[in-house]
């Protein structure tokens, strides 16, 4: 009786994991692009193009981190489902949490540097810009990342 329940529970877990991982591939975050019009000066148009470029680079890094976090999470789920020992499960969870925290922390530092450089260039060109924290969903959590928002020129 115990074997049947265990097999049924493992089958259900595998089914849930299998259904959950299919949605990961569709999680591609897009940046906002600011349009350039003919009534702008060439300097403003170039500055807005630079902001668009910076934001696009930020979102490339965000999408790389999302992909990596999803792969890490899928591996973690696979490893933890195979591990009956609760102490080992706790170790796996701790290790996964540390790797995930480092991935997101590194991403935040990298995007913050890119954002600050982009803001500096945009303000020198006469744009009024600010940082807007955007919620980004990683495999098992949501974090705030900081692309540039053009307020006015």
Short mmCIF file of N, CA and C in Angstrom, two decimals:
data_model
loop_
_atom_site.label_atom_id
_atom_site.label_comp_id
_atom_site.label_asym_id
_atom_site.label_seq_id
_atom_site.Cartn_x
_atom_site.Cartn_y
_atom_site.Cartn_z
N UNK A 1 0.82 -1.19 0.00
CA UNK A 1 0.00 0.00 0.00
C UNK A 1 0.87 1.26 0.00
N UNK A 2 1.92 1.26 0.83
CA UNK A 2 2.80 2.41 0.91
C UNK A 2 3.50 2.66 -0.42
N UNK A 3 3.91 1.57 -1.11
CA UNK A 3 4.59 1.71 -2.39
C UNK A 3 3.68 2.37 -3.43
N UNK A 4 2.42 1.97 -3.45
CA UNK A 4 1.48 2.53 -4.42
C UNK A 4 1.29 4.03 -4.17
N UNK A 5 1.16 4.41 -2.91
CA UNK A 5 1.00 5.83 -2.58
C UNK A 5 2.25 6.63 -2.95
N UNK A 6 3.41 6.05 -2.69
CA UNK A 6 4.66 6.72 -3.02
C UNK A 6 4.80 6.89 -4.53
N UNK A 7 4.49 5.84 -5.27
CA UNK A 7 4.57 5.91 -6.73
C UNK A 7 3.58 6.94 -7.26
N UNK A 8 2.37 6.95 -6.73
CA UNK A 8 1.36 7.91 -7.17
C UNK A 8 1.80 9.34 -6.85
N UNK A 9 2.38 9.56 -5.69
CA UNK A 9 2.84 10.89 -5.30
C UNK A 9 3.99 11.35 -6.21
N UNK A 10 4.94 10.45 -6.49
CA UNK A 10 6.04 10.81 -7.38
C UNK A 10 5.55 11.09 -8.79
N UNK A 11 4.61 10.30 -9.27
CA UNK A 11 4.04 10.53 -10.60
C UNK A 11 3.36 11.89 -10.65
N UNK A 12 2.59 12.22 -9.61
CA UNK A 12 1.90 13.52 -9.56
C UNK A 12 2.92 14.66 -9.54
N UNK A 13 3.99 14.50 -8.77
CA UNK A 13 5.03 15.52 -8.70
C UNK A 13 5.69 15.73 -10.07
N UNK A 14 6.02 14.64 -10.73
CA UNK A 14 6.62 14.73 -12.06
C UNK A 14 5.67 15.39 -13.05
N UNK A 15 4.40 15.08 -12.94
CA UNK A 15 3.40 15.69 -13.82
C UNK A 15 3.32 17.20 -13.59
N UNK A 16 3.32 17.61 -12.34
CA UNK A 16 3.25 19.04 -12.01
C UNK A 16 4.51 19.75 -12.51
N UNK A 17 5.67 19.15 -12.28
CA UNK A 17 6.92 19.76 -12.73
C UNK A 17 6.93 19.85 -14.26
N UNK A 18 6.51 18.80 -14.91
CA UNK A 18 6.47 18.79 -16.37
C UNK A 18 5.55 19.85 -16.93
N UNK A 19 4.41 20.06 -16.31
CA UNK A 19 3.47 21.07 -16.78
C UNK A 19 3.99 22.48 -16.48
N UNK A 20 4.69 22.63 -15.38
CA UNK A 20 5.19 23.95 -14.98
C UNK A 20 6.34 24.43 -15.82
N UNK A 21 7.17 23.54 -16.32
CA UNK A 21 8.34 23.97 -17.08
C UNK A 21 8.01 24.38 -18.51
N UNK A 22 6.84 24.03 -19.03
CA UNK A 22 6.53 24.38 -20.42
C UNK A 22 6.31 25.88 -20.58
N UNK A 23 5.91 26.57 -19.56
CA UNK A 23 5.67 28.01 -19.66
C UNK A 23 6.93 28.84 -19.56
N UNK A 24 8.04 28.24 -19.18
CA UNK A 24 9.26 29.00 -18.98
C UNK A 24 9.77 29.62 -20.27
N UNK A 25 9.65 28.92 -21.37
CA UNK A 25 10.24 29.40 -22.63
C UNK A 25 9.57 30.67 -23.14
N UNK A 26 8.37 30.97 -22.68
CA UNK A 26 7.64 32.12 -23.18
C UNK A 26 7.87 33.38 -22.35
N UNK A 27 8.81 33.37 -21.46
CA UNK A 27 9.01 34.48 -20.54
C UNK A 27 10.12 35.40 -21.04
N UNK A 28 9.81 36.15 -22.09
CA UNK A 28 10.79 37.04 -22.69
C UNK A 28 10.33 38.48 -22.46
N UNK A 29 11.06 39.24 -21.67
CA UNK A 29 10.67 40.59 -21.30
C UNK A 29 11.19 41.57 -22.35
N UNK A 30 10.33 42.48 -22.80
CA UNK A 30 10.69 43.46 -23.82
C UNK A 30 10.85 44.85 -23.21
N UNK A 31 11.77 45.62 -23.76
CA UNK A 31 11.97 46.98 -23.26
C UNK A 31 11.02 47.94 -23.97
N UNK A 32 10.81 49.08 -23.33
CA UNK A 32 10.00 50.14 -23.93
C UNK A 32 10.91 50.96 -24.82
N UNK A 33 10.44 51.26 -26.02
CA UNK A 33 11.22 52.11 -26.92
C UNK A 33 10.52 53.43 -27.08
N UNK A 34 11.28 54.50 -26.97
CA UNK A 34 10.74 55.84 -27.14
C UNK A 34 10.88 56.24 -28.60
N UNK A 35 9.81 56.75 -29.16
CA UNK A 35 9.81 57.14 -30.56
C UNK A 35 10.56 58.44 -30.78
N UNK A 36 11.13 58.54 -31.95
CA UNK A 36 11.85 59.75 -32.35
C UNK A 36 11.02 60.43 -33.43
N UNK A 37 10.74 61.70 -33.22
CA UNK A 37 9.92 62.44 -34.19
C UNK A 37 10.76 63.47 -34.92
N UNK A 38 10.19 64.02 -35.98
CA UNK A 38 10.91 64.99 -36.80
C UNK A 38 11.09 66.34 -36.12
N UNK A 39 10.24 66.65 -35.13
CA UNK A 39 10.34 67.95 -34.47
C UNK A 39 11.41 67.99 -33.38
N UNK A 40 12.13 66.91 -33.18
CA UNK A 40 13.21 66.87 -32.20
C UNK A 40 14.50 67.36 -32.83
N UNK A 41 15.34 67.94 -31.99
CA UNK A 41 16.67 68.31 -32.47
C UNK A 41 17.48 67.02 -32.67
N UNK A 42 18.50 67.07 -33.47
CA UNK A 42 19.32 65.87 -33.67
C UNK A 42 19.96 65.37 -32.37
N UNK A 43 20.31 66.31 -31.48
CA UNK A 43 20.92 65.92 -30.19
C UNK A 43 19.92 65.14 -29.34
N UNK A 44 18.68 65.62 -29.28
CA UNK A 44 17.64 64.94 -28.49
C UNK A 44 17.34 63.58 -29.10
N UNK A 45 17.23 63.53 -30.43
CA UNK A 45 16.95 62.27 -31.11
C UNK A 45 18.06 61.24 -30.83
N UNK A 46 19.31 61.70 -30.85
CA UNK A 46 20.43 60.80 -30.55
C UNK A 46 20.38 60.35 -29.09
N UNK A 47 20.06 61.26 -28.20
CA UNK A 47 19.99 60.91 -26.78
C UNK A 47 18.89 59.88 -26.53
N UNK A 48 17.75 60.05 -27.18
CA UNK A 48 16.66 59.08 -27.02
C UNK A 48 17.06 57.74 -27.63
N UNK A 49 17.76 57.77 -28.74
CA UNK A 49 18.25 56.52 -29.34
C UNK A 49 19.23 55.83 -28.39
N UNK A 50 20.06 56.62 -27.70
CA UNK A 50 20.99 56.05 -26.72
C UNK A 50 20.24 55.43 -25.54
N UNK A 51 19.17 56.10 -25.07
CA UNK A 51 18.36 55.55 -23.98
C UNK A 51 17.72 54.24 -24.43
N UNK A 52 17.18 54.22 -25.66
CA UNK A 52 16.59 52.98 -26.18
C UNK A 52 17.63 51.86 -26.25
N UNK A 53 18.83 52.21 -26.69
CA UNK A 53 19.90 51.23 -26.78
C UNK A 53 20.29 50.70 -25.40
N UNK A 54 20.43 51.59 -24.44
CA UNK A 54 20.77 51.19 -23.08
C UNK A 54 19.69 50.28 -22.49
N UNK A 55 18.43 50.68 -22.66
CA UNK A 55 17.34 49.85 -22.16
C UNK A 55 17.32 48.48 -22.83
N UNK A 56 17.58 48.44 -24.13
CA UNK A 56 17.60 47.16 -24.85
C UNK A 56 18.71 46.26 -24.30
N UNK A 57 19.88 46.85 -24.02
CA UNK A 57 20.98 46.07 -23.44
C UNK A 57 20.62 45.57 -22.05
N UNK A 58 19.94 46.40 -21.26
CA UNK A 58 19.51 45.99 -19.93
C UNK A 58 18.56 44.81 -20.03
N UNK A 59 17.62 44.88 -20.95
CA UNK A 59 16.64 43.79 -21.09
C UNK A 59 17.26 42.52 -21.66
N UNK A 60 18.32 42.64 -22.45
CA UNK A 60 19.04 41.45 -22.89
C UNK A 60 19.63 40.74 -21.67
N UNK A 61 20.26 41.52 -20.79
CA UNK A 61 20.83 40.94 -19.57
C UNK A 61 19.74 40.34 -18.66
N UNK A 62 18.62 41.03 -18.57
CA UNK A 62 17.50 40.52 -17.76
C UNK A 62 17.03 39.18 -18.31
N UNK A 63 16.85 39.09 -19.62
CA UNK A 63 16.37 37.85 -20.22
C UNK A 63 17.37 36.71 -20.07
N UNK A 64 18.67 37.03 -20.14
CA UNK A 64 19.69 36.00 -19.89
C UNK A 64 19.56 35.48 -18.46
N UNK A 65 19.39 36.40 -17.52
CA UNK A 65 19.27 35.99 -16.11
C UNK A 65 17.99 35.19 -15.88
N UNK A 66 16.90 35.58 -16.54
CA UNK A 66 15.64 34.83 -16.41
C UNK A 66 15.84 33.41 -16.91
N UNK A 67 16.45 33.27 -18.08
CA UNK A 67 16.70 31.93 -18.63
C UNK A 67 17.55 31.10 -17.69
N UNK A 68 18.61 31.71 -17.19
CA UNK A 68 19.50 31.00 -16.28
C UNK A 68 18.78 30.61 -15.00
N UNK A 69 17.96 31.52 -14.46
CA UNK A 69 17.25 31.21 -13.21
C UNK A 69 16.24 30.09 -13.43
N UNK A 70 15.60 30.06 -14.59
CA UNK A 70 14.64 28.99 -14.87
C UNK A 70 15.33 27.64 -15.00
N UNK A 71 16.51 27.61 -15.62
CA UNK A 71 17.26 26.36 -15.72
C UNK A 71 17.72 25.90 -14.34
N UNK A 72 18.21 26.86 -13.54
CA UNK A 72 18.63 26.52 -12.18
C UNK A 72 17.46 25.97 -11.37
N UNK A 73 16.30 26.60 -11.50
CA UNK A 73 15.12 26.18 -10.74
C UNK A 73 14.65 24.80 -11.19
N UNK A 74 14.66 24.55 -12.50
CA UNK A 74 14.25 23.23 -13.00
C UNK A 74 15.19 22.15 -12.48
N UNK A 75 16.49 22.44 -12.48
CA UNK A 75 17.47 21.48 -11.94
C UNK A 75 17.24 21.27 -10.44
N UNK A 76 17.00 22.36 -9.73
CA UNK A 76 16.72 22.26 -8.29
C UNK A 76 15.48 21.40 -8.04
N UNK A 77 14.42 21.63 -8.81
CA UNK A 77 13.19 20.84 -8.64
C UNK A 77 13.46 19.36 -8.93
N UNK A 78 14.23 19.09 -9.95
CA UNK A 78 14.56 17.71 -10.30
C UNK A 78 15.37 17.06 -9.19
N UNK A 79 16.39 17.77 -8.71
CA UNK A 79 17.25 17.23 -7.66
C UNK A 79 16.49 17.00 -6.36
N UNK A 80 15.64 17.93 -6.01
CA UNK A 80 14.92 17.81 -4.74
C UNK A 80 13.86 16.71 -4.79
N UNK A 81 13.29 16.48 -5.98
CA UNK A 81 12.29 15.42 -6.11
C UNK A 81 12.92 14.03 -6.00
N UNK A 82 14.19 13.93 -6.35
CA UNK A 82 14.91 12.65 -6.27
C UNK A 82 15.44 12.38 -4.87
N UNK A 83 15.47 13.39 -4.02
CA UNK A 83 16.12 13.29 -2.71
C UNK A 83 15.10 13.04 -1.60
N UNK A 84 15.06 11.83 -1.02
CA UNK A 84 14.12 11.56 0.08
C UNK A 84 14.61 12.08 1.44
N UNK A 85 15.90 12.31 1.57
CA UNK A 85 16.48 12.75 2.83
C UNK A 85 16.18 14.24 3.05
N UNK A 86 15.49 14.55 4.16
CA UNK A 86 15.10 15.93 4.44
C UNK A 86 16.29 16.84 4.69
N UNK A 87 17.33 16.32 5.31
CA UNK A 87 18.52 17.13 5.57
C UNK A 87 19.17 17.50 4.24
N UNK A 88 19.26 16.53 3.34
CA UNK A 88 19.85 16.80 2.02
C UNK A 88 18.97 17.76 1.22
N UNK A 89 17.65 17.64 1.37
CA UNK A 89 16.74 18.57 0.69
C UNK A 89 16.97 20.00 1.19
N UNK A 90 17.16 20.15 2.49
CA UNK A 90 17.43 21.47 3.06
C UNK A 90 18.74 22.03 2.52
N UNK A 91 19.76 21.18 2.38
CA UNK A 91 21.03 21.62 1.82
C UNK A 91 20.88 22.07 0.37
N UNK A 92 20.12 21.29 -0.40
CA UNK A 92 19.88 21.64 -1.80
C UNK A 92 19.13 22.97 -1.90
N UNK A 93 18.15 23.16 -1.01
CA UNK A 93 17.37 24.40 -1.01
C UNK A 93 18.25 25.59 -0.66
N UNK A 94 19.11 25.41 0.32
CA UNK A 94 20.01 26.48 0.72
C UNK A 94 20.97 26.82 -0.41
N UNK A 95 21.53 25.80 -1.04
CA UNK A 95 22.48 26.01 -2.14
C UNK A 95 21.79 26.71 -3.31
N UNK A 96 20.58 26.26 -3.63
CA UNK A 96 19.83 26.90 -4.72
C UNK A 96 19.54 28.37 -4.38
N UNK A 97 19.12 28.63 -3.15
CA UNK A 97 18.81 30.00 -2.73
C UNK A 97 20.02 30.91 -2.84
N UNK A 98 21.18 30.42 -2.46
CA UNK A 98 22.40 31.21 -2.54
C UNK A 98 22.77 31.51 -3.99
N UNK A 99 22.67 30.50 -4.86
CA UNK A 99 23.00 30.70 -6.27
C UNK A 99 22.01 31.67 -6.92
N UNK A 100 20.74 31.53 -6.58
CA UNK A 100 19.71 32.40 -7.13
C UNK A 100 19.90 33.84 -6.65
N UNK A 101 20.18 34.00 -5.36
CA UNK A 101 20.44 35.34 -4.81
C UNK A 101 21.63 36.00 -5.49
N UNK A 102 22.69 35.22 -5.72
CA UNK A 102 23.88 35.77 -6.37
C UNK A 102 23.58 36.17 -7.81
N UNK A 103 22.84 35.35 -8.52
CA UNK A 103 22.48 35.65 -9.91
C UNK A 103 21.72 36.97 -9.99
N UNK A 104 20.73 37.14 -9.13
CA UNK A 104 19.91 38.34 -9.15
C UNK A 104 20.69 39.55 -8.66
N UNK A 105 21.51 39.36 -7.64
CA UNK A 105 22.34 40.46 -7.13
C UNK A 105 23.32 40.94 -8.20
N UNK A 106 23.96 40.00 -8.89
CA UNK A 106 24.88 40.38 -9.97
C UNK A 106 24.14 41.11 -11.08
N UNK A 107 22.95 40.65 -11.42
CA UNK A 107 22.15 41.32 -12.45
C UNK A 107 21.80 42.74 -12.02
N UNK A 108 21.38 42.91 -10.78
CA UNK A 108 21.03 44.24 -10.29
C UNK A 108 22.22 45.18 -10.35
N UNK A 109 23.40 44.71 -9.94
CA UNK A 109 24.60 45.54 -9.99
C UNK A 109 24.95 45.92 -11.43
N UNK A 110 24.88 44.95 -12.32
CA UNK A 110 25.21 45.20 -13.72
C UNK A 110 24.23 46.19 -14.35
N UNK A 111 22.94 45.99 -14.13
CA UNK A 111 21.95 46.88 -14.74
C UNK A 111 22.00 48.27 -14.10
N UNK A 112 22.33 48.34 -12.83
CA UNK A 112 22.44 49.65 -12.18
C UNK A 112 23.58 50.46 -12.80
N UNK A 113 24.71 49.81 -13.06
CA UNK A 113 25.83 50.50 -13.71
C UNK A 113 25.42 50.99 -15.09
N UNK A 114 24.75 50.14 -15.85
CA UNK A 114 24.32 50.51 -17.19
C UNK A 114 23.33 51.67 -17.13
N UNK A 115 22.41 51.61 -16.17
CA UNK A 115 21.40 52.66 -16.02
C UNK A 115 22.05 53.99 -15.66
N UNK A 116 22.97 53.97 -14.71
CA UNK A 116 23.62 55.22 -14.29
C UNK A 116 24.43 55.85 -15.43
N UNK A 117 25.13 55.02 -16.21
CA UNK A 117 25.86 55.55 -17.37
C UNK A 117 24.88 56.15 -18.38
N UNK A 118 23.79 55.44 -18.63
CA UNK A 118 22.79 55.92 -19.58
C UNK A 118 22.14 57.21 -19.13
N UNK A 119 21.86 57.33 -17.84
CA UNK A 119 21.27 58.56 -17.30
C UNK A 119 22.23 59.72 -17.44
N UNK A 120 23.49 59.47 -17.15
CA UNK A 120 24.50 60.53 -17.25
C UNK A 120 24.57 61.06 -18.68
N UNK A 121 24.61 60.17 -19.66
CA UNK A 121 24.67 60.59 -21.07
C UNK A 121 23.40 61.32 -21.48
N UNK A 122 22.25 60.83 -21.04
CA UNK A 122 20.98 61.44 -21.42
C UNK A 122 20.83 62.84 -20.82
N UNK A 123 21.24 62.99 -19.57
CA UNK A 123 21.13 64.31 -18.93
C UNK A 123 22.08 65.32 -19.55
N UNK A 124 23.27 64.88 -19.97
CA UNK A 124 24.19 65.78 -20.66
C UNK A 124 23.61 66.25 -21.98
N UNK A 125 22.78 65.41 -22.60
CA UNK A 125 22.18 65.78 -23.89
C UNK A 125 20.90 66.59 -23.72
N UNK A 126 20.46 66.79 -22.47
CA UNK A 126 19.30 67.63 -22.24
C UNK A 126 18.00 66.90 -21.96
N UNK A 127 18.05 65.58 -21.79
CA UNK A 127 16.84 64.83 -21.45
C UNK A 127 16.64 64.83 -19.94
N UNK A 128 15.41 64.78 -19.54
CA UNK A 128 15.09 64.56 -18.13
C UNK A 128 14.66 63.11 -18.02
N UNK A 129 15.46 62.34 -17.32
CA UNK A 129 15.21 60.90 -17.19
C UNK A 129 15.21 60.51 -15.72
N UNK A 130 14.66 59.36 -15.46
CA UNK A 130 14.68 58.84 -14.10
C UNK A 130 14.68 57.32 -14.15
N UNK A 131 14.97 56.74 -13.01
CA UNK A 131 14.97 55.28 -12.88
C UNK A 131 13.57 54.85 -12.48
N UNK A 132 13.09 53.84 -13.12
CA UNK A 132 11.80 53.27 -12.74
C UNK A 132 12.02 51.79 -12.46
N UNK A 133 11.74 51.37 -11.25
CA UNK A 133 11.90 49.96 -10.93
C UNK A 133 10.76 49.16 -11.55
N UNK A 134 11.13 48.13 -12.30
CA UNK A 134 10.17 47.29 -12.99
C UNK A 134 10.21 45.91 -12.37
N UNK A 135 9.04 45.34 -12.10
CA UNK A 135 8.98 43.99 -11.54
C UNK A 135 9.31 42.97 -12.62
N UNK A 136 10.28 42.14 -12.35
CA UNK A 136 10.69 41.08 -13.27
C UNK A 136 10.50 39.76 -12.54
N UNK A 137 9.82 38.84 -13.20
CA UNK A 137 9.57 37.53 -12.60
C UNK A 137 10.65 36.56 -13.03
N UNK A 138 11.37 36.06 -12.06
CA UNK A 138 12.35 35.01 -12.28
C UNK A 138 11.64 33.69 -11.99
N UNK A 139 12.34 32.60 -12.00
CA UNK A 139 11.71 31.29 -11.88
C UNK A 139 10.78 31.16 -10.67
N UNK A 140 11.24 31.57 -9.52
CA UNK A 140 10.46 31.36 -8.30
C UNK A 140 10.26 32.62 -7.47
N UNK A 141 10.54 33.77 -8.06
CA UNK A 141 10.37 35.03 -7.32
C UNK A 141 10.30 36.21 -8.27
N UNK A 142 9.90 37.34 -7.72
CA UNK A 142 9.83 38.57 -8.48
C UNK A 142 10.75 39.58 -7.83
N UNK A 143 11.54 40.26 -8.66
CA UNK A 143 12.48 41.27 -8.18
C UNK A 143 12.29 42.54 -8.99
N UNK A 144 12.78 43.65 -8.47
CA UNK A 144 12.68 44.94 -9.15
C UNK A 144 14.03 45.28 -9.78
N UNK A 145 14.00 45.60 -11.08
CA UNK A 145 15.19 45.97 -11.84
C UNK A 145 14.95 47.38 -12.40
N UNK A 146 16.02 48.10 -12.70
CA UNK A 146 15.92 49.54 -12.96
C UNK A 146 16.32 50.00 -14.37
N UNK A 147 15.40 49.94 -15.34
CA UNK A 147 15.70 50.57 -16.63
C UNK A 147 15.47 52.09 -16.57
N UNK A 148 15.78 52.78 -17.64
CA UNK A 148 15.67 54.24 -17.70
C UNK A 148 14.33 54.63 -18.30
N UNK A 149 13.72 55.66 -17.74
CA UNK A 149 12.47 56.20 -18.26
C UNK A 149 12.71 57.67 -18.64
N UNK A 150 12.34 58.03 -19.87
CA UNK A 150 12.45 59.40 -20.31
C UNK A 150 11.22 60.15 -19.82
N UNK A 151 11.44 61.23 -19.06
CA UNK A 151 10.34 62.03 -18.53
C UNK A 151 10.02 63.16 -19.49
N UNK A 152 11.02 63.90 -19.90
CA UNK A 152 10.81 65.00 -20.84
C UNK A 152 12.14 65.43 -21.44
N UNK A 153 12.07 66.35 -22.41
CA UNK A 153 13.29 66.95 -23.00
C UNK A 153 13.06 68.39 -23.32
#
